[in-house]
CSV table of C-alpha atoms and ligand atoms in Angstrom, one decimal:
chain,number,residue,atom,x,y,z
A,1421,UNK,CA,85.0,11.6,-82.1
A,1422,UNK,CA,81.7,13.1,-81.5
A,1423,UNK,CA,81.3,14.1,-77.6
A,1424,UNK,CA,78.9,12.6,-75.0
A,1425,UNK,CA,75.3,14.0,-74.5
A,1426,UNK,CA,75.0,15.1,-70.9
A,1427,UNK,CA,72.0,15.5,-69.3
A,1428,UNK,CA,70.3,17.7,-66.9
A,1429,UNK,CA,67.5,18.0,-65.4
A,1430,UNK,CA,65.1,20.7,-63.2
A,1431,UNK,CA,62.1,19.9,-61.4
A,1432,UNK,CA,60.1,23.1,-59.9
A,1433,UNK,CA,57.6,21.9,-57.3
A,1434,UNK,CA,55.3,24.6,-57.2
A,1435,UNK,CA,52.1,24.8,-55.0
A,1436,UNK,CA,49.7,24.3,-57.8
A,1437,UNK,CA,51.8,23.0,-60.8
A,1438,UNK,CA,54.9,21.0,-60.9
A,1439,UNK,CA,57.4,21.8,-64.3
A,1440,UNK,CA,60.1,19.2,-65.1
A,1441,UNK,CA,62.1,20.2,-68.2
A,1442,UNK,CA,65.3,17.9,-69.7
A,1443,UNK,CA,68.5,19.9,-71.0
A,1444,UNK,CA,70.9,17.5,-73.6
A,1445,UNK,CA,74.1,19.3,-73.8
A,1446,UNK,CA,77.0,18.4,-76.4
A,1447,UNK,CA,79.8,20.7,-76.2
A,1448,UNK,CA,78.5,24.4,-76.5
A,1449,UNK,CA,75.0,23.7,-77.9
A,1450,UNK,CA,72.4,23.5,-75.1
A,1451,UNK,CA,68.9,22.1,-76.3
A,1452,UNK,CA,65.7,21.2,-74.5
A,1453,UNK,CA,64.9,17.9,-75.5
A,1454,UNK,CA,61.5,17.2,-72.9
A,1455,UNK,CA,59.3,19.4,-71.0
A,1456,UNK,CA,56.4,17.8,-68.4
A,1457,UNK,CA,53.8,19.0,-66.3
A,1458,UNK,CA,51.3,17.9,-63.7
A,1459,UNK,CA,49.0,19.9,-61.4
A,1460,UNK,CA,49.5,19.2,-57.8
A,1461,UNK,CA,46.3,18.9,-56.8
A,1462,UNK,CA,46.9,18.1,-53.1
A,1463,UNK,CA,50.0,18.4,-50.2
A,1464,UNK,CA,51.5,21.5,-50.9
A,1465,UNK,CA,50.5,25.3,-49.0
A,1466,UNK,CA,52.0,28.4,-50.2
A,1467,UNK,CA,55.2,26.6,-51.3
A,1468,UNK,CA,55.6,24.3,-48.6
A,1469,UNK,CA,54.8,20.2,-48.4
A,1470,UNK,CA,51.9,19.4,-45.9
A,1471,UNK,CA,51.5,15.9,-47.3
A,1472,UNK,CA,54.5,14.1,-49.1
A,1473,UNK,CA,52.4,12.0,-51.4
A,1474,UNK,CA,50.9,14.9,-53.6
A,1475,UNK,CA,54.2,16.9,-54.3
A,1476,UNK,CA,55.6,13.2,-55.2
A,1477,UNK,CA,52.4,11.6,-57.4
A,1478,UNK,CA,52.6,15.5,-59.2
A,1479,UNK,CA,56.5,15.3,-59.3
A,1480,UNK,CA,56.1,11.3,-60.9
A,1481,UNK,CA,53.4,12.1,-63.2
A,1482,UNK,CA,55.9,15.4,-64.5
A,1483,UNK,CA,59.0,13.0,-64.8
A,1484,UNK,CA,57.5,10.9,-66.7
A,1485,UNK,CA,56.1,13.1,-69.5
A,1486,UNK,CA,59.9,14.2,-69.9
A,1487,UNK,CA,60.8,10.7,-69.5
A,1488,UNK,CA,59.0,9.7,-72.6
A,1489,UNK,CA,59.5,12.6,-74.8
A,1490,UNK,CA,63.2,12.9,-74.3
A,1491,UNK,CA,63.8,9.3,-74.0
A,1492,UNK,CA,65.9,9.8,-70.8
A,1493,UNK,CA,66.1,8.4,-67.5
A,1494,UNK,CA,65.4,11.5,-64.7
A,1495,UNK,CA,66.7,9.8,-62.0
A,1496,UNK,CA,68.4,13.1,-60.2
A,1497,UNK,CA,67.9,17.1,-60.5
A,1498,UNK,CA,67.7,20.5,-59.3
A,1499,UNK,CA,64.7,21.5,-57.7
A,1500,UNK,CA,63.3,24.3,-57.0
A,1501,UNK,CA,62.6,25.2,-53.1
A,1502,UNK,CA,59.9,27.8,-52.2
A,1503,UNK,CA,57.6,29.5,-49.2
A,1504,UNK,CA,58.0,32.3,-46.6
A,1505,UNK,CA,60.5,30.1,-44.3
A,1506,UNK,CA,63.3,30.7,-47.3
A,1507,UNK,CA,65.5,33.5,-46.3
A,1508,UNK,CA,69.2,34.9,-46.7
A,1509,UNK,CA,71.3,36.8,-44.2
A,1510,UNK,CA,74.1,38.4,-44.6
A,1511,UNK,CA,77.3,37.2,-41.8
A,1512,UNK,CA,80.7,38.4,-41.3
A,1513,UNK,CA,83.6,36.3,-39.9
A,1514,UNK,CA,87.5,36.7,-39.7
A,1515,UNK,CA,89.9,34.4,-39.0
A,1516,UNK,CA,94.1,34.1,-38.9
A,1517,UNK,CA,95.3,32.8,-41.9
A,1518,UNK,CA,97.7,30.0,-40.9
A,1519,UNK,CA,99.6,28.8,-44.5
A,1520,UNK,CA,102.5,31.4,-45.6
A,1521,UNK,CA,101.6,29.6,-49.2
A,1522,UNK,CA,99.0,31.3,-49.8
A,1523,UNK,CA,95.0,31.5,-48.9
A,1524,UNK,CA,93.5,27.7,-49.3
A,1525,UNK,CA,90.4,26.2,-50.2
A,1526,UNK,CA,90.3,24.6,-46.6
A,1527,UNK,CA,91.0,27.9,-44.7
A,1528,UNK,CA,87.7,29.7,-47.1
A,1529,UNK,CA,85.7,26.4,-45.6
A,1530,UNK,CA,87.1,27.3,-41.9
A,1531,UNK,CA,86.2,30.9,-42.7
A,1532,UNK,CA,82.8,30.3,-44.0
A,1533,UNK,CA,82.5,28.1,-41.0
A,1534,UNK,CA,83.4,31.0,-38.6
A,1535,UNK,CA,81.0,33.6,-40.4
A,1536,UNK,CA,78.0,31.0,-40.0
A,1537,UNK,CA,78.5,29.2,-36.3
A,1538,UNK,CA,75.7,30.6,-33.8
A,1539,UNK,CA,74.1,33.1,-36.7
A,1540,UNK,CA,71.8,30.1,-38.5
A,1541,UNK,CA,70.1,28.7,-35.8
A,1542,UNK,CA,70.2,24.9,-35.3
A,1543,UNK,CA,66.2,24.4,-36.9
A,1544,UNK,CA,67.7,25.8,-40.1
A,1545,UNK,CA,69.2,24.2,-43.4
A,1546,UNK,CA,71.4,26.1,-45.2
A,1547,UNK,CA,71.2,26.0,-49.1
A,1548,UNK,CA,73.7,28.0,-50.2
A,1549,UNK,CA,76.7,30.8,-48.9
A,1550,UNK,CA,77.5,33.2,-51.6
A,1551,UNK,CA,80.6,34.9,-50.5
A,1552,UNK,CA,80.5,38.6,-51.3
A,1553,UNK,CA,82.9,40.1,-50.0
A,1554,UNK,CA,86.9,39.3,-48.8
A,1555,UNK,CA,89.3,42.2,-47.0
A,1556,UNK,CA,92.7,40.6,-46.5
A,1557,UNK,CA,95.1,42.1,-43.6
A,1558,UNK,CA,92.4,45.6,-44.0
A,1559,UNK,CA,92.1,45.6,-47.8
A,1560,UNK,CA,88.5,45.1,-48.9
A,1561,UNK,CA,86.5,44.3,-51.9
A,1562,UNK,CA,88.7,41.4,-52.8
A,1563,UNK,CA,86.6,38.8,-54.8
A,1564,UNK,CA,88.3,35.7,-54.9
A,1565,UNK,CA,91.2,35.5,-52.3
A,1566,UNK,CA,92.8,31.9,-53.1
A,1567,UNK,CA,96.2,31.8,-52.8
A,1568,UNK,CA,96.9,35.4,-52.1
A,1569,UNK,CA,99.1,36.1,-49.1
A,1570,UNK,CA,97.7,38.1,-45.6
A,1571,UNK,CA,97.8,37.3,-41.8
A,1572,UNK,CA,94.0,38.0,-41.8
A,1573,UNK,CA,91.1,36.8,-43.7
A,1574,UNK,CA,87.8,38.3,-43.3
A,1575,UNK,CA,84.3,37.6,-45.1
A,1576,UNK,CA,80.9,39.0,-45.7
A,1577,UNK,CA,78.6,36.0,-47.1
A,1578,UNK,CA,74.9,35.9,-47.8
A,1579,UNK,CA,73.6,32.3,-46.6
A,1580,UNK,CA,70.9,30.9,-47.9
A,1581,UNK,CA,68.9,29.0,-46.0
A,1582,UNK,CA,65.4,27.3,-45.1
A,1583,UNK,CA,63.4,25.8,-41.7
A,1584,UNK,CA,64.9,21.8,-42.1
A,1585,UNK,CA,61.4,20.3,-41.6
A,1586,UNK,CA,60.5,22.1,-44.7
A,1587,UNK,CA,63.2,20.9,-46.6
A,1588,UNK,CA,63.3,17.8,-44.8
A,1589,UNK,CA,59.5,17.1,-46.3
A,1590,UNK,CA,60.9,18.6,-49.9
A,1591,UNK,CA,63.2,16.5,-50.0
A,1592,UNK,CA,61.4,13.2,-48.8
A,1593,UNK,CA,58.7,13.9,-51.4
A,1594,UNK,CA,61.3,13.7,-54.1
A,1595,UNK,CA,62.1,10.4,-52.9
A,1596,UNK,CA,59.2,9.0,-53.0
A,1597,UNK,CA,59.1,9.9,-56.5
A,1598,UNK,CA,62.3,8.1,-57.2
A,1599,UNK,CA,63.8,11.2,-57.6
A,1600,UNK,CA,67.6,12.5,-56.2
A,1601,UNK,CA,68.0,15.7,-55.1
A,1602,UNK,CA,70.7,17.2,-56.1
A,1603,UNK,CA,70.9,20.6,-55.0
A,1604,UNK,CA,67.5,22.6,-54.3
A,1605,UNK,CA,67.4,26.6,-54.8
A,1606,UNK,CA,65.0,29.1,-54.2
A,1607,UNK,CA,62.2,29.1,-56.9
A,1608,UNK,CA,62.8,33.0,-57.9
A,1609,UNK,CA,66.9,32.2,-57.8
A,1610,UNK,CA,66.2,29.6,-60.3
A,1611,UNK,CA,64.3,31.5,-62.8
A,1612,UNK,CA,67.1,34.4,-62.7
A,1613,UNK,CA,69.1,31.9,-64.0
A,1614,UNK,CA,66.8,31.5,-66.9
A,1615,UNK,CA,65.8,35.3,-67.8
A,1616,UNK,CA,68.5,37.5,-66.4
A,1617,UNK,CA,72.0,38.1,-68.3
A,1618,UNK,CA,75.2,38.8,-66.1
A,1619,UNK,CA,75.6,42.1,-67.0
A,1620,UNK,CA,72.4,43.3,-65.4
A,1621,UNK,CA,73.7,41.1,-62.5
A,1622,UNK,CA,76.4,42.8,-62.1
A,1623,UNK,CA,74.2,46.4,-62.5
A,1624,UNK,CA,71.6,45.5,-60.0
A,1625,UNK,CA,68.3,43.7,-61.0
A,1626,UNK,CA,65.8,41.6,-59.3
A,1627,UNK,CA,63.6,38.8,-59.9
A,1628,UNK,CA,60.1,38.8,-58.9
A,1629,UNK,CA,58.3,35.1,-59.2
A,1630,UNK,CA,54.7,35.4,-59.1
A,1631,UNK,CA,53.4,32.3,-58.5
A,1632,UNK,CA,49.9,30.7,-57.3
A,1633,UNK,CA,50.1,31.1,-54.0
A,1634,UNK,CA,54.1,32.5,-53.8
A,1635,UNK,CA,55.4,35.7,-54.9
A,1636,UNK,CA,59.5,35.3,-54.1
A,1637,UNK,CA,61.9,38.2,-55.0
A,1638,UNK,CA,65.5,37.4,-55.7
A,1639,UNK,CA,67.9,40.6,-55.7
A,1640,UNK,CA,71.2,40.7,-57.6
A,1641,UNK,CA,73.9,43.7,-57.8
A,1642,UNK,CA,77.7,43.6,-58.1
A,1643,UNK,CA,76.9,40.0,-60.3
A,1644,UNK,CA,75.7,38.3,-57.2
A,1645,UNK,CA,72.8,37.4,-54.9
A,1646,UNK,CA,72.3,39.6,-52.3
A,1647,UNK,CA,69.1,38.6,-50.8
A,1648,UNK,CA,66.1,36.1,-51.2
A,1649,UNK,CA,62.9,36.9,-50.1
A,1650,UNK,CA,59.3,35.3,-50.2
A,1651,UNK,CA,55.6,36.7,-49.6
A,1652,UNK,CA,53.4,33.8,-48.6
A,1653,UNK,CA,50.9,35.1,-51.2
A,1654,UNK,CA,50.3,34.8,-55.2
A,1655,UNK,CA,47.4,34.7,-57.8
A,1656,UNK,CA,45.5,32.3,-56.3
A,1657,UNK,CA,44.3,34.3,-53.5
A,1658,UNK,CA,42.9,36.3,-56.4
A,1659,UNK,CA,40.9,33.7,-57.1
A,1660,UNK,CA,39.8,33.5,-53.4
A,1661,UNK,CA,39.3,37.2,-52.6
A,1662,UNK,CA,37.2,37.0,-56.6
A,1663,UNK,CA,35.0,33.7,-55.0
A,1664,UNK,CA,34.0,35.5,-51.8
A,1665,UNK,CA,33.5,39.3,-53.0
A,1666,UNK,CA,30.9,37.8,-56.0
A,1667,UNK,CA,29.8,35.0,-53.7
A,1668,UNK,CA,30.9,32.2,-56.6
A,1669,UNK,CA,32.7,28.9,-56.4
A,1670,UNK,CA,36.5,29.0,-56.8
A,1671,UNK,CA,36.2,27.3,-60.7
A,1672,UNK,CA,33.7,30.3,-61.7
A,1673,UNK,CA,36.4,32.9,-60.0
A,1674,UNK,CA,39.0,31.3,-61.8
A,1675,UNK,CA,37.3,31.6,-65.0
A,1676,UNK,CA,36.4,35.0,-64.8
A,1677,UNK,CA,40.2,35.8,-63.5
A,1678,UNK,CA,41.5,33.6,-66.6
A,1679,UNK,CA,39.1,35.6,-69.1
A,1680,UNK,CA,38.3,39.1,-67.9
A,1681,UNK,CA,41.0,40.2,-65.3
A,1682,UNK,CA,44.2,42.4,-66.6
A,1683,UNK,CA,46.4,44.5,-64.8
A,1684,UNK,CA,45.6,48.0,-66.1
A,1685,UNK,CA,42.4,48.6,-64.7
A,1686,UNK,CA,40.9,50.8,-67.6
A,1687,UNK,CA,37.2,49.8,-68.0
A,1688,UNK,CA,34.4,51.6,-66.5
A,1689,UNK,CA,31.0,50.9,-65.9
A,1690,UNK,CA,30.7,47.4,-68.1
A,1691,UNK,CA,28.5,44.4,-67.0
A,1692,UNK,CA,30.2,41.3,-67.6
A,1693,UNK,CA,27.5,38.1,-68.8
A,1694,UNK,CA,30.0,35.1,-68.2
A,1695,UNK,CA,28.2,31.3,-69.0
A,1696,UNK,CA,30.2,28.6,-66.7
A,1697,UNK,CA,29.2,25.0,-66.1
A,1698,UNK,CA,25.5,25.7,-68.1
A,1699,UNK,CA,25.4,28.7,-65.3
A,1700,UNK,CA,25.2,32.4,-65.8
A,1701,UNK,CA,27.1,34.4,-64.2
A,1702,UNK,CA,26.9,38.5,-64.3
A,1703,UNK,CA,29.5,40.9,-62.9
A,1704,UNK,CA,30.4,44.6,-62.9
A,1705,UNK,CA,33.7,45.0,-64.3
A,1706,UNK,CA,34.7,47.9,-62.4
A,1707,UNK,CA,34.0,45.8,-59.1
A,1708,UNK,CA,36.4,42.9,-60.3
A,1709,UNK,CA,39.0,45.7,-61.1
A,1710,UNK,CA,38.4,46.5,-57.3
A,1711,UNK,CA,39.3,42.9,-56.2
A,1712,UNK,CA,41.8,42.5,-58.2
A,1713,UNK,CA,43.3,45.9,-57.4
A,1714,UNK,CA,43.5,45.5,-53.4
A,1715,UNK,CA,44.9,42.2,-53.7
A,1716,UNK,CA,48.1,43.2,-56.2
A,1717,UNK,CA,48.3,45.9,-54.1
A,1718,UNK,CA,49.1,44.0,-51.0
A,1719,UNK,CA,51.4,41.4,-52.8
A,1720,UNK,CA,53.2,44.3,-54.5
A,1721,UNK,CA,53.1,46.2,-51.2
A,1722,UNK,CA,55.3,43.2,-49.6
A,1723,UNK,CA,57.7,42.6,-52.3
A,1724,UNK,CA,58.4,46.2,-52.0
A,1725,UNK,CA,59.1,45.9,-48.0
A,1726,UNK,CA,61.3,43.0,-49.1
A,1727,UNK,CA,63.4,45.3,-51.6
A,1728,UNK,CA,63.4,47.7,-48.8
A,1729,UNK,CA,64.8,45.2,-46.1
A,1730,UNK,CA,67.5,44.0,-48.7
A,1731,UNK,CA,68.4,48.0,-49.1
A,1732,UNK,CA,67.7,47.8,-52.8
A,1733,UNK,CA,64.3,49.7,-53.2
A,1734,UNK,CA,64.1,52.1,-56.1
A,1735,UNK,CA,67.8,51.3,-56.2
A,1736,UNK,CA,68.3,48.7,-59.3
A,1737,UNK,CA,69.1,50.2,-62.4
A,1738,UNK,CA,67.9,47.6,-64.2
A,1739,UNK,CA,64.5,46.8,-62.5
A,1740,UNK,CA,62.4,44.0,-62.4
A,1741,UNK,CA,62.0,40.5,-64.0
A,1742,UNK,CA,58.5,38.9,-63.4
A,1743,UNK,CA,58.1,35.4,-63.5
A,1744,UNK,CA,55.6,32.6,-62.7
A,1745,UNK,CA,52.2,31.6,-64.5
A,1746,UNK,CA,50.7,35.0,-62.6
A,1747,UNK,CA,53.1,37.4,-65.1
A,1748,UNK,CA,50.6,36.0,-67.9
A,1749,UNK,CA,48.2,38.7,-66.6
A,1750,UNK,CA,47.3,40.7,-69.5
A,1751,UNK,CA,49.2,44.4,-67.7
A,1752,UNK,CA,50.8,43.1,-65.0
A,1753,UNK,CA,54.6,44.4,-66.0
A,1754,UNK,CA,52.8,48.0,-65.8
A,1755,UNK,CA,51.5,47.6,-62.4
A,1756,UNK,CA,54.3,46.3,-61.6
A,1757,UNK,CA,56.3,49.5,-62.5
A,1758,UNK,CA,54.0,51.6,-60.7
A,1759,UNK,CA,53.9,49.7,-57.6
A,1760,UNK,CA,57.3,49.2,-57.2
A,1761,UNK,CA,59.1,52.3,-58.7
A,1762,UNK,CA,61.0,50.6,-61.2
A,1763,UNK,CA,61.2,49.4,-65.1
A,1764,UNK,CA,59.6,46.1,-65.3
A,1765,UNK,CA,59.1,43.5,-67.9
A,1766,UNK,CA,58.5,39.7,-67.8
A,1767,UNK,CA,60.9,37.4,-68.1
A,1768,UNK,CA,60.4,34.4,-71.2
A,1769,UNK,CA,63.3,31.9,-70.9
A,1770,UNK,CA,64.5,30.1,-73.7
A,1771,UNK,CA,67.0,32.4,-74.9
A,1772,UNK,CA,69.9,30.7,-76.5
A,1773,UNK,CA,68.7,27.2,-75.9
A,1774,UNK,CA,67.6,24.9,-79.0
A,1775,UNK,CA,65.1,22.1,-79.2
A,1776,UNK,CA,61.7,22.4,-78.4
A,1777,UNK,CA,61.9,25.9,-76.8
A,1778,UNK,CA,58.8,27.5,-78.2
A,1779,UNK,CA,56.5,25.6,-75.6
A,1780,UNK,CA,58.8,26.6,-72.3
A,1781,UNK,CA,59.0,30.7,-74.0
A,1782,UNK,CA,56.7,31.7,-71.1
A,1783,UNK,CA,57.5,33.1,-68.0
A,1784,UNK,CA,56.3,29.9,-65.9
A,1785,UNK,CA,58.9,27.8,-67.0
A,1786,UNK,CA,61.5,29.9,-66.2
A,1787,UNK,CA,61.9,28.5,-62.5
A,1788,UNK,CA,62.5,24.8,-63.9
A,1789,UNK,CA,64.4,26.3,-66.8
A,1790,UNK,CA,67.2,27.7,-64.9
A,1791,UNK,CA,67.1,24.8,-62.3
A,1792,UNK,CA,68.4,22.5,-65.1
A,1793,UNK,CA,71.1,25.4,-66.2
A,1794,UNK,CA,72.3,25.6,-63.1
A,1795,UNK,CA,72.8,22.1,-62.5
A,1796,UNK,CA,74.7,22.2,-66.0
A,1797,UNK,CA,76.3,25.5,-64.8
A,1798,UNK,CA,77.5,23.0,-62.5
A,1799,UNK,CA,78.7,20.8,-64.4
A,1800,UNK,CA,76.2,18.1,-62.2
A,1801,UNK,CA,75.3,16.1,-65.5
A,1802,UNK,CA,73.3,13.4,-65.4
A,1803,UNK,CA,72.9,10.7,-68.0
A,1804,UNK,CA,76.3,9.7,-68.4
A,1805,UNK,CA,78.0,6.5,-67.7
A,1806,UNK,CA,80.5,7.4,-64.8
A,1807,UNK,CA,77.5,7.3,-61.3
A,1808,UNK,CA,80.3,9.3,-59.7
A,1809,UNK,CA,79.7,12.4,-61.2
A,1810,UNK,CA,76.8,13.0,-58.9
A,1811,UNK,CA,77.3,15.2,-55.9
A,1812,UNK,CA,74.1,14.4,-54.3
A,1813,UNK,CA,72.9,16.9,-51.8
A,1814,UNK,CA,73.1,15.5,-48.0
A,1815,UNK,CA,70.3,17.0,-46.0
A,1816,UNK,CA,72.1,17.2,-43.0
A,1817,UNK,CA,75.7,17.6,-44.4
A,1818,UNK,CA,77.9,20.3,-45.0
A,1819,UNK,CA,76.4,23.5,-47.2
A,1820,UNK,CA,77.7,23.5,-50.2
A,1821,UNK,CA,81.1,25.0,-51.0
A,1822,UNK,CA,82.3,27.5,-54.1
A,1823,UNK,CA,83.9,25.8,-56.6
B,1916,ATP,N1,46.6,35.0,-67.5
B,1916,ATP,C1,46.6,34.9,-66.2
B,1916,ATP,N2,46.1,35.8,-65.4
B,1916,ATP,C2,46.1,35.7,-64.1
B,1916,ATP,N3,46.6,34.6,-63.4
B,1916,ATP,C3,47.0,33.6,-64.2
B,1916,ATP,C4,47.1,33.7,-65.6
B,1916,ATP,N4,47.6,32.5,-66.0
B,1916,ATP,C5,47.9,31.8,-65.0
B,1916,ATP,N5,47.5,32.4,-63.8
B,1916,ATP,C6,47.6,31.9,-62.4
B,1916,ATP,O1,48.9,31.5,-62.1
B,1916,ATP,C7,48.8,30.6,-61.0
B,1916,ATP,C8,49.7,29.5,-61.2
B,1916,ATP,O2,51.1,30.0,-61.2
B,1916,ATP,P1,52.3,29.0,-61.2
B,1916,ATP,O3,52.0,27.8,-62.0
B,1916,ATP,O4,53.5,29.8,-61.4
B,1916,ATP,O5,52.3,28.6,-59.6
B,1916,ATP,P2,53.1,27.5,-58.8
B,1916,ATP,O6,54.5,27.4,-59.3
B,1916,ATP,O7,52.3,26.2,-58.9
B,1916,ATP,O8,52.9,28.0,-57.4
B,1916,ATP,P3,54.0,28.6,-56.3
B,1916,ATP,O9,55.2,29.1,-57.2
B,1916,ATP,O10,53.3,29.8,-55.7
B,1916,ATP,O11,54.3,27.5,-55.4
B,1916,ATP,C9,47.3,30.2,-60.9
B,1916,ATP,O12,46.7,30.9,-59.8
B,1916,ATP,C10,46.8,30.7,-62.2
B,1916,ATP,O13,45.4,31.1,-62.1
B,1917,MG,MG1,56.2,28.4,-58.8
């Protein structure tokens, strides 16, 4: 009997574009069968919803490209969560380990419990806990302790979490574009999904999402997430800084950043004749290469102090991934490497997928990429007949628990 097509789907809502893509899965083969996107014009600042209905006309207009073009119903997904209110924290807890059967799920859920209560503060959602560590009765770097045998069970975790009116407002956009949220993750945890393999995971590697007006770092070592970070800044405030410095509106600076900007700063002394809206427009190169230069400085400057506050600076051997529609700029993987003391390329998702991959191969598609192979990761399908299979994601519920 030929199997079932399941479905599954990732939305990233990003400040200035949203990115839906559809996943068909049958068996081991993985194809993309839609992609959709939509600009959101209005309702979102630096990664966070200000007014629900722009994120949701975007998020509709997105849906319903993929809609048509896979012949699907989206009617639940991942989705991507973003902005500078997104942070992990490492917690500790023990507890005494009352079965002599062995460790159970329920006493990991009390433990968890334990390690969280008075450390995320009331005003806070948490996403995700990513054990990382268990010591049983002393012995440490146990990794998965279920029905092993101790008096006492103690945990490091990393919680993820985010300020609930933010994810309240997320979340509450999505509905009002019919849409069920099924699990949200951070934008640059999402697109390590996508571009990253386990083995660099496991060696110590970080994500860097540079998006318009979001630049969030995701750090991985020992195969798991250690910390998530985001600078409330991206490539559109090199638009701004481009606008005010050359006294132009924001459509000419964008031009000129679109056409003439790159990363490596080599040109010297070259007047730049630029025609925009019947307009003409002349520039020194060298002066946009200022710009340009101070303002990746900063960002890279932060996502640095980031790295350093997670304890990982110049301390992943296998560097970083760059992601977002800002990793397009012509150079940028160089800077990078010289800004933030490590190898650095940018990451094209697509790998090992089928279907019409060639349009999502670039590295601002990996965040909705890897939103809909996690939720297949997850085995979360959509699509198929039995409604049950959803686990939908309760705002205010319990955080979700390790399989
Ligand atoms: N070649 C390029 N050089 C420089 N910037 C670029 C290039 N291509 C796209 N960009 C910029 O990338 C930005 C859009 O990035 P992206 O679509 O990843 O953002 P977003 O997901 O909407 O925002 P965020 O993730 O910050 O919420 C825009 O500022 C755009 O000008
Ligand atoms: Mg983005």
């Amino acid at each position: 009997m030929e199997e079932q097509s399941k479905y599954a789907f990732g939305v990233d809502v990003g400040t200035e574009n949203v990115r839906a893509v559809a996943l068909e899965i049958a068996g081991e083969r993985v194809k993309v069968i839609a992609y959709g996107e939509a600009p959101n014009e209005k309702g979102m600042r630096k990664g966070i919803v200000t007014d629900l209905s722009g994120p949701a006309e975007a998020t509709d207009r997105a849906l319903k490209t993929v809609e048509s073009m896979g012949g699907v119903n989206v009617d639940a997904a991942y989705v991507s969560i973003n902005g500078a209110h997104i942070s992990s924290e490492q917690v500790t807890g023990m507890i005494a380990v009352s079965s002599n059967e062995g460790i159970t799920r329920d006493e990991l859920n009390r433990l968890e419990d334990t390690a969280m209560s008075g450390r995320i503060t009331t005003n806070r959602q948490v996403l995700d806990v990513i054990p990382l560590n268990y010591t049983l009765d002393g012995q440490s770097g146990i990794r998965q302790p279920l029905g092993m045998m101790a008096n006492k069970i103690e945990i490091v975790a990393n919680v993820i979490s985010g300020l609930t009116p933010s994810v309240d407002a997320l979340g509450r956009a999505m509905g009002q574009a019919t849409l069920r949220v099924l699990q949200f993750i951070p934008t640059s945890v999402a697109a390590a999904r996508a571009v990253l393999t386990e083995k660099q995971m496991e060696n110590g590697v970080c994500v860097i999402d540079f998006g318009a007006s979001t630049t969030s770092v995701a750090v991985y070592d020992e195969g798991d997430l250690q910390y998530v970070g985001v600078v409330p800044a991206g490539a559109v405030n090199i638009t701004k800084d481009l606008a005010i410095s050359l006294e132009l509106n924001t459509e000419a600076a964008e031009q000129i950043k679109l056409r003439y900007v790159t990363a490596d700063f080599t040109e010297t002394g070259k007047e730049i004749t630029m025609r925009h809206n019947g307009e003409t427009v002349t520039f020194l190169k060298d002066e946009v290469n200022q710009i340009v230069k101070d303002r990746l400085e900063d960002i890279f400057a932060h996502v640095y102090e980031h790295l350093e506050r997670a304890g990982y600076a110049q301390k992943l051997p296998e560097g970083a991934v760059l992601t977002g529609a800002g990793s397009n700029m012509k150079g940028i993987a160089g800077f990078a490497k010289e800004n933030l003391k490590m190898a650095t390329r940018v990451g094209i998702p697509g790998n090992g997928l089928s279907g019409v991959v060639e349009e999502i191969e670039k590295p601002e598609w990996a965040t909705a990429v890897g939103l809909a192979l996690s939720m297949a990761d997850d085995g979360n399908f959509s699509g198929v007949d039995d409604e049950k299979e959803h686990k939908a994601f309760s705002l205010f519920g319990l955080f979700k628990k390790k399989k």
